[in-house]
Amino acid sequence: MGKQMTEMLKGTLEGIVLAILSVRPAYGYEITARLREQGFADIAEGTVYALLVRIERNGLVGVEKVPSEKGPPRKVYSLNVPGREYLEEFWTTWGFLADRLGQLKEEGK
Amino acid sequence: MGKQMTEMLKGTLEGIVLAILSVRPAYGYEITARLREQGFADIAEGTVYALLVRIERNGLVGVEKVPSEKGPPRKVYSLNVPGREYLEEFWTTWGFLADRLGQLKEEGK
DNA sequence: CTTCACTACTTGGTGATACTAGCTACCAGT
DNA sequence: ACTGGTAGCTAGTATCACCAAGTAGTGAAG
């Protein structure tokens, strides 16, 4: 997309990935692919991997190495309890923001 | 609020301010006050001023200096044509993101 | 008349985040 | 041997909001 999307993703991409992981565990390459399918066509692979390292370091996910038939072993991430709490906070924050924005959009027309 | 909100505001605060200006021209101090009323209690003044400088530099707004009875002269910003186009793009981008997030939230429960 | 409070704008430095642009490595098919 | 798909990693860059402090003007309180 463009610069606007890039900036908007700051702060939300983390929540998006956590939300994906809340459905079921997944590994980086898979998450990137799913994002692309969902319309986030130009999210760089490197971005996702860096984000995964970060949320692991912050203790929001657990990791398990699983061998793959095609290529190097996968690092499968799964949301843990602190991760779920963090995701809840994310939805609250997002809800507040979406409310304000929705209101502003109404006023603007 | 917290770190999540800070990060989420990146990219959206600009749109929020442009949306405020799309209703009618305003100056920095006024915009800050209005944001606080609207629930963005802890947006730093410096942040708003820096943002205004940026959108002026990017040619999205016009500026007019207006004397004030109380304090230094006000710099009144008004949205120009490129600014309105940019705001349109912002709403499109926001709409896309809000859609995806809404869908993800559904799947997650 | 000096201090305080409110109005109004400015500036330098910091931290967090996504992007760019590469790289390593494993496997299958041509 | 080479290509393409799978899978993960890294260094450097740009952008953005925040923090902290400062500059100025006005009016009211002491």
PDB file of C-alpha atoms (C1' of nucleotides) in Angstrom:
ATOM      1  CA  MET A   1       0.000   0.000   0.000  1.00  0.00           C
ATOM      2  CA  GLY A   2       1.756   3.128   1.076  1.00  0.00           C
ATOM      3  CA  LYS A   3       3.357   5.131   3.769  1.00  0.00           C
ATOM      4  CA  GLN A   4       0.059   5.670   5.570  1.00  0.00           C
ATOM      5  CA  MET A   5      -0.451   1.948   5.988  1.00  0.00           C
ATOM      6  CA  THR A   6       3.121   1.466   7.131  1.00  0.00           C
ATOM      7  CA  GLU A   7       2.685   4.003   9.896  1.00  0.00           C
ATOM      8  CA  MET A   8      -0.741   2.723  10.856  1.00  0.00           C
ATOM      9  CA  LEU A   9       0.607  -0.790  11.221  1.00  0.00           C
ATOM     10  CA  LYS A  10       2.938   0.390  13.945  1.00  0.00           C
ATOM     11  CA  GLY A  11       1.299  -0.859  17.073  1.00  0.00           C
ATOM     12  CA  THR A  12      -1.449  -2.765  15.287  1.00  0.00           C
ATOM     13  CA  LEU A  13       0.610  -5.381  13.485  1.00  0.00           C
ATOM     14  CA  GLU A  14       1.633  -6.833  16.811  1.00  0.00           C
ATOM     15  CA  GLY A  15      -2.015  -7.187  17.800  1.00  0.00           C
ATOM     16  CA  ILE A  16      -2.854  -8.696  14.436  1.00  0.00           C
ATOM     17  CA  VAL A  17      -0.210 -11.379  14.812  1.00  0.00           C
ATOM     18  CA  LEU A  18      -1.243 -12.111  18.382  1.00  0.00           C
ATOM     19  CA  ALA A  19      -4.832 -12.414  17.211  1.00  0.00           C
ATOM     20  CA  ILE A  20      -3.782 -14.898  14.540  1.00  0.00           C
ATOM     21  CA  LEU A  21      -1.898 -16.899  17.145  1.00  0.00           C
ATOM     22  CA  SER A  22      -4.896 -16.826  19.466  1.00  0.00           C
ATOM     23  CA  VAL A  23      -6.819 -18.984  17.018  1.00  0.00           C
ATOM     24  CA  ARG A  24      -4.093 -21.595  16.823  1.00  0.00           C
ATOM     25  CA  PRO A  25      -0.283 -21.828  16.956  1.00  0.00           C
ATOM     26  CA  ALA A  26       1.617 -20.959  13.826  1.00  0.00           C
ATOM     27  CA  TYR A  27       5.119 -20.358  12.477  1.00  0.00           C
ATOM     28  CA  GLY A  28       6.584 -17.293  10.839  1.00  0.00           C
ATOM     29  CA  TYR A  29       6.402 -18.254   7.212  1.00  0.00           C
ATOM     30  CA  GLU A  30       2.820 -19.379   7.679  1.00  0.00           C
ATOM     31  CA  ILE A  31       1.844 -16.131   9.399  1.00  0.00           C
ATOM     32  CA  THR A  32       3.379 -14.068   6.623  1.00  0.00           C
ATOM     33  CA  ALA A  33       1.475 -16.085   4.038  1.00  0.00           C
ATOM     34  CA  ARG A  34      -1.791 -15.705   5.925  1.00  0.00           C
ATOM     35  CA  LEU A  35      -1.290 -11.950   6.190  1.00  0.00           C
ATOM     36  CA  ARG A  36      -0.763 -11.753   2.446  1.00  0.00           C
ATOM     37  CA  GLU A  37      -3.919 -13.717   1.820  1.00  0.00           C
ATOM     38  CA  GLN A  38      -5.807 -11.366   4.077  1.00  0.00           C
ATOM     39  CA  GLY A  39      -4.848  -8.393   1.951  1.00  0.00           C
ATOM     40  CA  PHE A  40      -1.693  -7.208   3.663  1.00  0.00           C
ATOM     41  CA  ALA A  41       0.119  -7.825   0.422  1.00  0.00           C
ATOM     42  CA  ASP A  42       3.320  -6.012   1.118  1.00  0.00           C
ATOM     43  CA  ILE A  43       4.230  -6.806   4.669  1.00  0.00           C
ATOM     44  CA  ALA A  44       7.889  -7.755   4.516  1.00  0.00           C
ATOM     45  CA  GLU A  45       8.904 -11.166   5.753  1.00  0.00           C
ATOM     46  CA  GLY A  46      11.650  -9.630   7.829  1.00  0.00           C
ATOM     47  CA  THR A  47       9.096  -7.521   9.659  1.00  0.00           C
ATOM     48  CA  VAL A  48       7.168 -10.558  10.805  1.00  0.00           C
ATOM     49  CA  TYR A  49      10.240 -12.408  12.002  1.00  0.00           C
ATOM     50  CA  ALA A  50      11.477  -9.398  13.932  1.00  0.00           C
ATOM     51  CA  LEU A  51       8.067  -9.041  15.528  1.00  0.00           C
ATOM     52  CA  LEU A  52       8.025 -12.700  16.543  1.00  0.00           C
ATOM     53  CA  VAL A  53      11.427 -12.370  18.172  1.00  0.00           C
ATOM     54  CA  ARG A  54      10.119  -9.353  20.054  1.00  0.00           C
ATOM     55  CA  ILE A  55       6.945 -10.923  21.407  1.00  0.00           C
ATOM     56  CA  GLU A  56       8.926 -13.967  22.429  1.00  0.00           C
ATOM     57  CA  ARG A  57      11.418 -11.802  24.288  1.00  0.00           C
ATOM     58  CA  ASN A  58       8.480 -10.054  25.969  1.00  0.00           C
ATOM     59  CA  GLY A  59       7.133 -13.379  27.169  1.00  0.00           C
ATOM     60  CA  LEU A  60       3.844 -13.304  25.266  1.00  0.00           C
ATOM     61  CA  VAL A  61       4.368 -16.556  23.366  1.00  0.00           C
ATOM     62  CA  GLY A  62       5.943 -19.960  23.725  1.00  0.00           C
ATOM     63  CA  VAL A  63       8.100 -21.479  20.991  1.00  0.00           C
ATOM     64  CA  GLU A  64       8.574 -25.024  19.784  1.00  0.00           C
ATOM     65  CA  LYS A  65      10.874 -26.198  17.023  1.00  0.00           C
ATOM     66  CA  VAL A  66       9.186 -28.592  14.637  1.00  0.00           C
ATOM     67  CA  PRO A  67      10.991 -30.291  11.737  1.00  0.00           C
ATOM     68  CA  SER A  68       9.605 -29.673   8.268  1.00  0.00           C
ATOM     69  CA  GLU A  69       9.633 -32.018   5.270  1.00  0.00           C
ATOM     70  CA  LYS A  70      10.397 -29.112   3.007  1.00  0.00           C
ATOM     71  CA  GLY A  71      13.141 -26.840   4.243  1.00  0.00           C
ATOM     72  CA  PRO A  72      14.551 -25.851   7.603  1.00  0.00           C
ATOM     73  CA  PRO A  73      12.745 -26.570  10.886  1.00  0.00           C
ATOM     74  CA  ARG A  74       9.781 -24.394  11.769  1.00  0.00           C
ATOM     75  CA  LYS A  75       9.537 -22.304  14.885  1.00  0.00           C
ATOM     76  CA  VAL A  76       5.950 -22.699  15.992  1.00  0.00           C
ATOM     77  CA  TYR A  77       4.709 -19.914  18.273  1.00  0.00           C
ATOM     78  CA  SER A  78       1.746 -20.259  20.608  1.00  0.00           C
ATOM     79  CA  LEU A  79       0.046 -17.635  22.713  1.00  0.00           C
ATOM     80  CA  ASN A  80       0.486 -18.111  26.469  1.00  0.00           C
ATOM     81  CA  VAL A  81      -1.450 -16.602  29.374  1.00  0.00           C
ATOM     82  CA  PRO A  82       0.329 -13.231  29.494  1.00  0.00           C
ATOM     83  CA  GLY A  83      -0.047 -13.120  25.737  1.00  0.00           C
ATOM     84  CA  ARG A  84      -3.799 -13.537  25.993  1.00  0.00           C
ATOM     85  CA  GLU A  85      -4.009 -10.814  28.595  1.00  0.00           C
ATOM     86  CA  TYR A  86      -1.949  -8.549  26.407  1.00  0.00           C
ATOM     87  CA  LEU A  87      -4.224  -9.293  23.482  1.00  0.00           C
ATOM     88  CA  GLU A  88      -7.233  -8.350  25.612  1.00  0.00           C
ATOM     89  CA  GLU A  89      -5.617  -4.998  26.373  1.00  0.00           C
ATOM     90  CA  PHE A  90      -4.934  -4.579  22.705  1.00  0.00           C
ATOM     91  CA  TRP A  91      -8.586  -5.056  21.827  1.00  0.00           C
ATOM     92  CA  THR A  92      -9.585  -2.533  24.489  1.00  0.00           C
ATOM     93  CA  THR A  93      -7.147   0.057  23.178  1.00  0.00           C
ATOM     94  CA  TRP A  94      -8.171  -0.631  19.630  1.00  0.00           C
ATOM     95  CA  GLY A  95     -11.835  -0.342  20.542  1.00  0.00           C
ATOM     96  CA  PHE A  96     -11.315   3.061  22.071  1.00  0.00           C
ATOM     97  CA  LEU A  97      -9.420   4.302  19.044  1.00  0.00           C
ATOM     98  CA  ALA A  98     -11.908   2.870  16.578  1.00  0.00           C
ATOM     99  CA  ASP A  99     -14.723   4.574  18.484  1.00  0.00           C
ATOM    100  CA  ARG A 100     -13.066   7.987  18.312  1.00  0.00           C
ATOM    101  CA  LEU A 101     -12.181   7.597  14.684  1.00  0.00           C
ATOM    102  CA  GLY A 102     -15.686   6.477  13.817  1.00  0.00           C
ATOM    103  CA  GLN A 103     -17.099   9.542  15.517  1.00  0.00           C
ATOM    104  CA  LEU A 104     -14.646  11.846  13.771  1.00  0.00           C
ATOM    105  CA  LYS A 105     -15.543  10.367  10.428  1.00  0.00           C
ATOM    106  CA  GLU A 106     -19.209  11.121  11.042  1.00  0.00           C
ATOM    107  CA  GLU A 107     -18.530  14.708  12.020  1.00  0.00           C
ATOM    108  CA  GLY A 108     -16.397  15.191   8.961  1.00  0.00           C
ATOM    109  CA  LYS A 109     -19.221  14.812   6.491  1.00  0.00           C
TER     110      LYS A 109
ATOM    111  CA  MET B   1      -2.986   5.380  28.465  1.00  0.00           C
ATOM    112  CA  GLY B   2      -0.057   3.148  27.767  1.00  0.00           C
ATOM    113  CA  LYS B   3       2.524   1.995  25.349  1.00  0.00           C
ATOM    114  CA  GLN B   4      -0.009   0.229  23.162  1.00  0.00           C
ATOM    115  CA  MET B   5      -1.914   3.458  22.578  1.00  0.00           C
ATOM    116  CA  THR B   6       1.280   5.367  21.891  1.00  0.00           C
ATOM    117  CA  GLU B   7       2.261   2.943  19.175  1.00  0.00           C
ATOM    118  CA  MET B   8      -1.222   2.737  17.741  1.00  0.00           C
ATOM    119  CA  LEU B   9      -1.380   6.510  17.431  1.00  0.00           C
ATOM    120  CA  LYS B  10       1.522   6.444  15.045  1.00  0.00           C
ATOM    121  CA  GLY B  11      -0.019   7.096  11.700  1.00  0.00           C
ATOM    122  CA  THR B  12      -3.511   7.651  13.051  1.00  0.00           C
ATOM    123  CA  LEU B  13      -2.891  10.821  15.035  1.00  0.00           C
ATOM    124  CA  GLU B  14      -2.074  12.580  11.814  1.00  0.00           C
ATOM    125  CA  GLY B  15      -5.400  11.516  10.364  1.00  0.00           C
ATOM    126  CA  ILE B  16      -7.195  12.532  13.533  1.00  0.00           C
ATOM    127  CA  VAL B  17      -5.772  16.046  13.393  1.00  0.00           C
ATOM    128  CA  LEU B  18      -6.524  16.365   9.691  1.00  0.00           C
ATOM    129  CA  ALA B  19     -10.072  15.227  10.390  1.00  0.00           C
ATOM    130  CA  ILE B  20     -10.429  17.888  13.077  1.00  0.00           C
ATOM    131  CA  LEU B  21      -9.132  20.509  10.656  1.00  0.00           C
ATOM    132  CA  SER B  22     -11.532  19.315   7.970  1.00  0.00           C
ATOM    133  CA  VAL B  23     -14.454  20.524  10.078  1.00  0.00           C
ATOM    134  CA  ARG B  24     -12.997  23.977  10.523  1.00  0.00           C
ATOM    135  CA  PRO B  25      -9.591  25.666  10.850  1.00  0.00           C
ATOM    136  CA  ALA B  26      -7.929  25.555  14.239  1.00  0.00           C
ATOM    137  CA  TYR B  27      -4.667  26.318  16.013  1.00  0.00           C
ATOM    138  CA  GLY B  28      -2.358  24.055  17.938  1.00  0.00           C
ATOM    139  CA  TYR B  29      -3.350  24.800  21.476  1.00  0.00           C
ATOM    140  CA  GLU B  30      -7.003  24.466  20.537  1.00  0.00           C
ATOM    141  CA  ILE B  31      -6.445  21.142  18.836  1.00  0.00           C
ATOM    142  CA  THR B  32      -4.595  19.792  21.845  1.00  0.00           C
ATOM    143  CA  ALA B  33      -7.440  20.874  24.115  1.00  0.00           C
ATOM    144  CA  ARG B  34     -10.023  19.280  21.849  1.00  0.00           C
ATOM    145  CA  LEU B  35      -8.089  16.013  21.784  1.00  0.00           C
ATOM    146  CA  ARG B  36      -7.998  15.988  25.575  1.00  0.00           C
ATOM    147  CA  GLU B  37     -11.751  16.545  25.730  1.00  0.00           C
ATOM    148  CA  GLN B  38     -12.264  13.679  23.327  1.00  0.00           C
ATOM    149  CA  GLY B  39     -10.522  11.271  25.650  1.00  0.00           C
ATOM    150  CA  PHE B  40      -6.948  11.455  24.411  1.00  0.00           C
ATOM    151  CA  ALA B  41      -5.976  12.681  27.839  1.00  0.00           C
ATOM    152  CA  ASP B  42      -2.262  12.261  27.608  1.00  0.00           C
ATOM    153  CA  ILE B  43      -1.243  13.373  24.179  1.00  0.00           C
ATOM    154  CA  ALA B  44       1.740  15.645  24.752  1.00  0.00           C
ATOM    155  CA  GLU B  45       1.498  19.218  23.527  1.00  0.00           C
ATOM    156  CA  GLY B  46       4.854  18.896  21.838  1.00  0.00           C
ATOM    157  CA  THR B  47       3.536  15.998  19.795  1.00  0.00           C
ATOM    158  CA  VAL B  48       0.731  18.059  18.317  1.00  0.00           C
ATOM    159  CA  TYR B  49       2.948  20.991  17.435  1.00  0.00           C
ATOM    160  CA  ALA B  50       5.511  18.752  15.809  1.00  0.00           C
ATOM    161  CA  LEU B  51       2.763  17.104  13.798  1.00  0.00           C
ATOM    162  CA  LEU B  52       1.445  20.474  12.646  1.00  0.00           C
ATOM    163  CA  VAL B  53       4.885  21.511  11.479  1.00  0.00           C
ATOM    164  CA  ARG B  54       5.113  18.257   9.564  1.00  0.00           C
ATOM    165  CA  ILE B  55       1.800  18.495   7.754  1.00  0.00           C
ATOM    166  CA  GLU B  56       2.569  22.104   6.891  1.00  0.00           C
ATOM    167  CA  ARG B  57       5.929  21.097   5.456  1.00  0.00           C
ATOM    168  CA  ASN B  58       4.153  18.374   3.475  1.00  0.00           C
ATOM    169  CA  GLY B  59       1.799  20.936   1.998  1.00  0.00           C
ATOM    170  CA  LEU B  60      -1.429  19.558   3.447  1.00  0.00           C
ATOM    171  CA  VAL B  61      -2.460  22.724   5.279  1.00  0.00           C
ATOM    172  CA  GLY B  62      -2.290  26.480   4.992  1.00  0.00           C
ATOM    173  CA  VAL B  63      -1.261  28.665   7.913  1.00  0.00           C
ATOM    174  CA  GLU B  64      -2.352  32.094   9.039  1.00  0.00           C
ATOM    175  CA  LYS B  65      -1.057  34.014  12.003  1.00  0.00           C
ATOM    176  CA  VAL B  66      -3.828  35.535  14.079  1.00  0.00           C
ATOM    177  CA  PRO B  67      -3.230  37.736  17.142  1.00  0.00           C
ATOM    178  CA  SER B  68      -4.661  36.514  20.419  1.00  0.00           C
ATOM    179  CA  GLU B  69      -5.954  38.568  23.326  1.00  0.00           C
ATOM    180  CA  LYS B  70      -4.351  36.188  25.731  1.00  0.00           C
ATOM    181  CA  GLY B  71      -0.822  35.192  24.908  1.00  0.00           C
ATOM    182  CA  PRO B  72       1.290  34.911  21.785  1.00  0.00           C
ATOM    183  CA  PRO B  73      -0.240  34.967  18.301  1.00  0.00           C
ATOM    184  CA  ARG B  74      -2.029  31.846  17.143  1.00  0.00           C
ATOM    185  CA  LYS B  75      -1.037  29.859  14.110  1.00  0.00           C
ATOM    186  CA  VAL B  76      -4.333  28.882  12.562  1.00  0.00           C
ATOM    187  CA  TYR B  77      -4.116  25.864  10.257  1.00  0.00           C
ATOM    188  CA  SER B  78      -6.652  25.083   7.553  1.00  0.00           C
ATOM    189  CA  LEU B  79      -6.909  22.026   5.344  1.00  0.00           C
ATOM    190  CA  ASN B  80      -6.195  22.704   1.664  1.00  0.00           C
ATOM    191  CA  VAL B  81      -7.011  20.618  -1.402  1.00  0.00           C
ATOM    192  CA  PRO B  82      -4.060  18.194  -1.179  1.00  0.00           C
ATOM    193  CA  GLY B  83      -4.853  17.899   2.502  1.00  0.00           C
ATOM    194  CA  ARG B  84      -8.419  16.824   1.767  1.00  0.00           C
ATOM    195  CA  GLU B  85      -7.210  14.276  -0.745  1.00  0.00           C
ATOM    196  CA  TYR B  86      -4.734  12.957   1.763  1.00  0.00           C
ATOM    197  CA  LEU B  87      -7.482  12.720   4.360  1.00  0.00           C
ATOM    198  CA  GLU B  88      -9.572  10.717   1.898  1.00  0.00           C
ATOM    199  CA  GLU B  89      -6.700   8.276   1.470  1.00  0.00           C
ATOM    200  CA  PHE B  90      -6.390   8.096   5.214  1.00  0.00           C
ATOM    201  CA  TRP B  91     -10.021   7.080   5.612  1.00  0.00           C
ATOM    202  CA  THR B  92      -9.601   4.439   2.930  1.00  0.00           C
ATOM    203  CA  THR B  93      -6.528   2.997   4.618  1.00  0.00           C
ATOM    204  CA  TRP B  94      -8.178   3.160   7.995  1.00  0.00           C
ATOM    205  CA  GLY B  95     -11.292   1.480   6.644  1.00  0.00           C
ATOM    206  CA  PHE B  96      -9.286  -1.409   5.280  1.00  0.00           C
ATOM    207  CA  LEU B  97      -7.435  -1.871   8.545  1.00  0.00           C
ATOM    208  CA  ALA B  98     -10.589  -1.612  10.648  1.00  0.00           C
ATOM    209  CA  ASP B  99     -12.234  -4.223   8.440  1.00  0.00           C
ATOM    210  CA  ARG B 100      -9.406  -6.712   8.889  1.00  0.00           C
ATOM    211  CA  LEU B 101      -9.199  -6.105  12.594  1.00  0.00           C
ATOM    212  CA  GLY B 102     -12.934  -6.484  12.991  1.00  0.00           C
ATOM    213  CA  GLN B 103     -12.801  -9.801  11.176  1.00  0.00           C
ATOM    214  CA  LEU B 104      -9.874 -11.001  13.254  1.00  0.00           C
ATOM    215  CA  LYS B 105     -11.697 -10.095  16.429  1.00  0.00           C
ATOM    216  CA  GLU B 106     -14.655 -12.203  15.380  1.00  0.00           C
ATOM    217  CA  GLU B 107     -12.515 -15.207  14.554  1.00  0.00           C
ATOM    218  CA  GLY B 108     -10.774 -14.926  17.867  1.00  0.00           C
ATOM    219  CA  LYS B 109     -13.799 -15.719  19.974  1.00  0.00           C
TER     220      LYS B 109
ATOM    221  C1'  DC C   1       5.682  45.195  41.332  1.00  0.00           C
ATOM    222  C1'  DT C   2       6.531  40.597  41.621  1.00  0.00           C
ATOM    223  C1'  DT C   3       4.900  36.255  41.335  1.00  0.00           C
ATOM    224  C1'  DC C   4       1.709  32.952  39.587  1.00  0.00           C
ATOM    225  C1'  DA C   5      -1.420  30.915  36.183  1.00  0.00           C
ATOM    226  C1'  DC C   6      -2.993  30.453  31.731  1.00  0.00           C
ATOM    227  C1'  DT C   7      -2.343  30.896  26.863  1.00  0.00           C
ATOM    228  C1'  DA C   8       0.569  29.597  22.808  1.00  0.00           C
ATOM    229  C1'  DC C   9       4.377  27.897  20.311  1.00  0.00           C
ATOM    230  C1'  DT C  10       9.268  25.734  19.865  1.00  0.00           C
ATOM    231  C1'  DT C  11      13.208  22.523  20.210  1.00  0.00           C
ATOM    232  C1'  DG C  12      16.567  18.581  21.131  1.00  0.00           C
ATOM    233  C1'  DG C  13      16.981  14.110  22.350  1.00  0.00           C
ATOM    234  C1'  DT C  14      14.993   9.222  23.133  1.00  0.00           C
ATOM    235  C1'  DG C  15      12.549   4.783  22.277  1.00  0.00           C
ATOM    236  C1'  DA C  16       9.680   1.883  19.585  1.00  0.00           C
ATOM    237  C1'  DT C  17       8.367   0.097  15.245  1.00  0.00           C
ATOM    238  C1'  DA C  18       8.110  -1.312  10.249  1.00  0.00           C
ATOM    239  C1'  DC C  19      10.842  -1.318   6.058  1.00  0.00           C
ATOM    240  C1'  DT C  20      14.784  -2.279   2.916  1.00  0.00           C
ATOM    241  C1'  DA C  21      17.862  -5.360   1.320  1.00  0.00           C
ATOM    242  C1'  DG C  22      20.198  -8.493   1.838  1.00  0.00           C
ATOM    243  C1'  DC C  23      21.875 -13.318   3.758  1.00  0.00           C
ATOM    244  C1'  DT C  24      21.917 -18.654   5.272  1.00  0.00           C
ATOM    245  C1'  DA C  25      19.986 -23.121   4.727  1.00  0.00           C
ATOM    246  C1'  DC C  26      17.152 -27.297   3.315  1.00  0.00           C
ATOM    247  C1'  DC C  27      14.755 -29.934  -0.199  1.00  0.00           C
ATOM    248  C1'  DA C  28      12.684 -31.382  -4.883  1.00  0.00           C
ATOM    249  C1'  DG C  29      12.402 -31.230  -9.747  1.00  0.00           C
ATOM    250  C1'  DT C  30      14.457 -30.076 -14.369  1.00  0.00           C
TER     251       DT C  30
ATOM    252  C1'  DA D   1      24.243 -27.912 -11.742  1.00  0.00           C
ATOM    253  C1'  DC D   2      20.459 -24.908 -11.399  1.00  0.00           C
ATOM    254  C1'  DT D   3      16.086 -23.110 -10.226  1.00  0.00           C
ATOM    255  C1'  DG D   4      12.258 -22.419  -7.118  1.00  0.00           C
ATOM    256  C1'  DG D   5       9.773 -22.964  -2.985  1.00  0.00           C
ATOM    257  C1'  DT D   6      10.220 -23.348   2.072  1.00  0.00           C
ATOM    258  C1'  DA D   7      12.003 -21.284   6.431  1.00  0.00           C
ATOM    259  C1'  DG D   8      14.471 -18.177   9.264  1.00  0.00           C
ATOM    260  C1'  DC D   9      17.800 -14.288  10.332  1.00  0.00           C
ATOM    261  C1'  DT D  10      20.216  -9.557  10.465  1.00  0.00           C
ATOM    262  C1'  DA D  11      22.106  -4.629   9.963  1.00  0.00           C
ATOM    263  C1'  DG D  12      20.913  -0.323   8.841  1.00  0.00           C
ATOM    264  C1'  DT D  13      17.318   3.417   7.907  1.00  0.00           C
ATOM    265  C1'  DA D  14      13.159   6.393   8.368  1.00  0.00           C
ATOM    266  C1'  DT D  15       9.275   7.769  10.766  1.00  0.00           C
ATOM    267  C1'  DC D  16       6.728   8.849  14.549  1.00  0.00           C
ATOM    268  C1'  DA D  17       5.077   9.956  19.387  1.00  0.00           C
ATOM    269  C1'  DC D  18       7.030  11.104  23.773  1.00  0.00           C
ATOM    270  C1'  DC D  19       9.707  13.685  27.260  1.00  0.00           C
ATOM    271  C1'  DA D  20      11.621  17.715  29.102  1.00  0.00           C
ATOM    272  C1'  DA D  21      12.584  22.017  28.868  1.00  0.00           C
ATOM    273  C1'  DG D  22      12.405  26.628  27.169  1.00  0.00           C
ATOM    274  C1'  DT D  23      10.439  31.220  25.157  1.00  0.00           C
ATOM    275  C1'  DA D  24       6.673  34.767  25.293  1.00  0.00           C
ATOM    276  C1'  DG D  25       2.550  37.283  26.081  1.00  0.00           C
ATOM    277  C1'  DT D  26      -1.450  38.498  29.147  1.00  0.00           C
ATOM    278  C1'  DG D  27      -3.983  39.226  33.359  1.00  0.00           C
ATOM    279  C1'  DA D  28      -4.965  38.458  38.278  1.00  0.00           C
ATOM    280  C1'  DA D  29      -3.491  37.881  43.037  1.00  0.00           C
ATOM    281  C1'  DG D  30      -0.418  38.904  46.765  1.00  0.00           C
TER     282       DG D  30
END
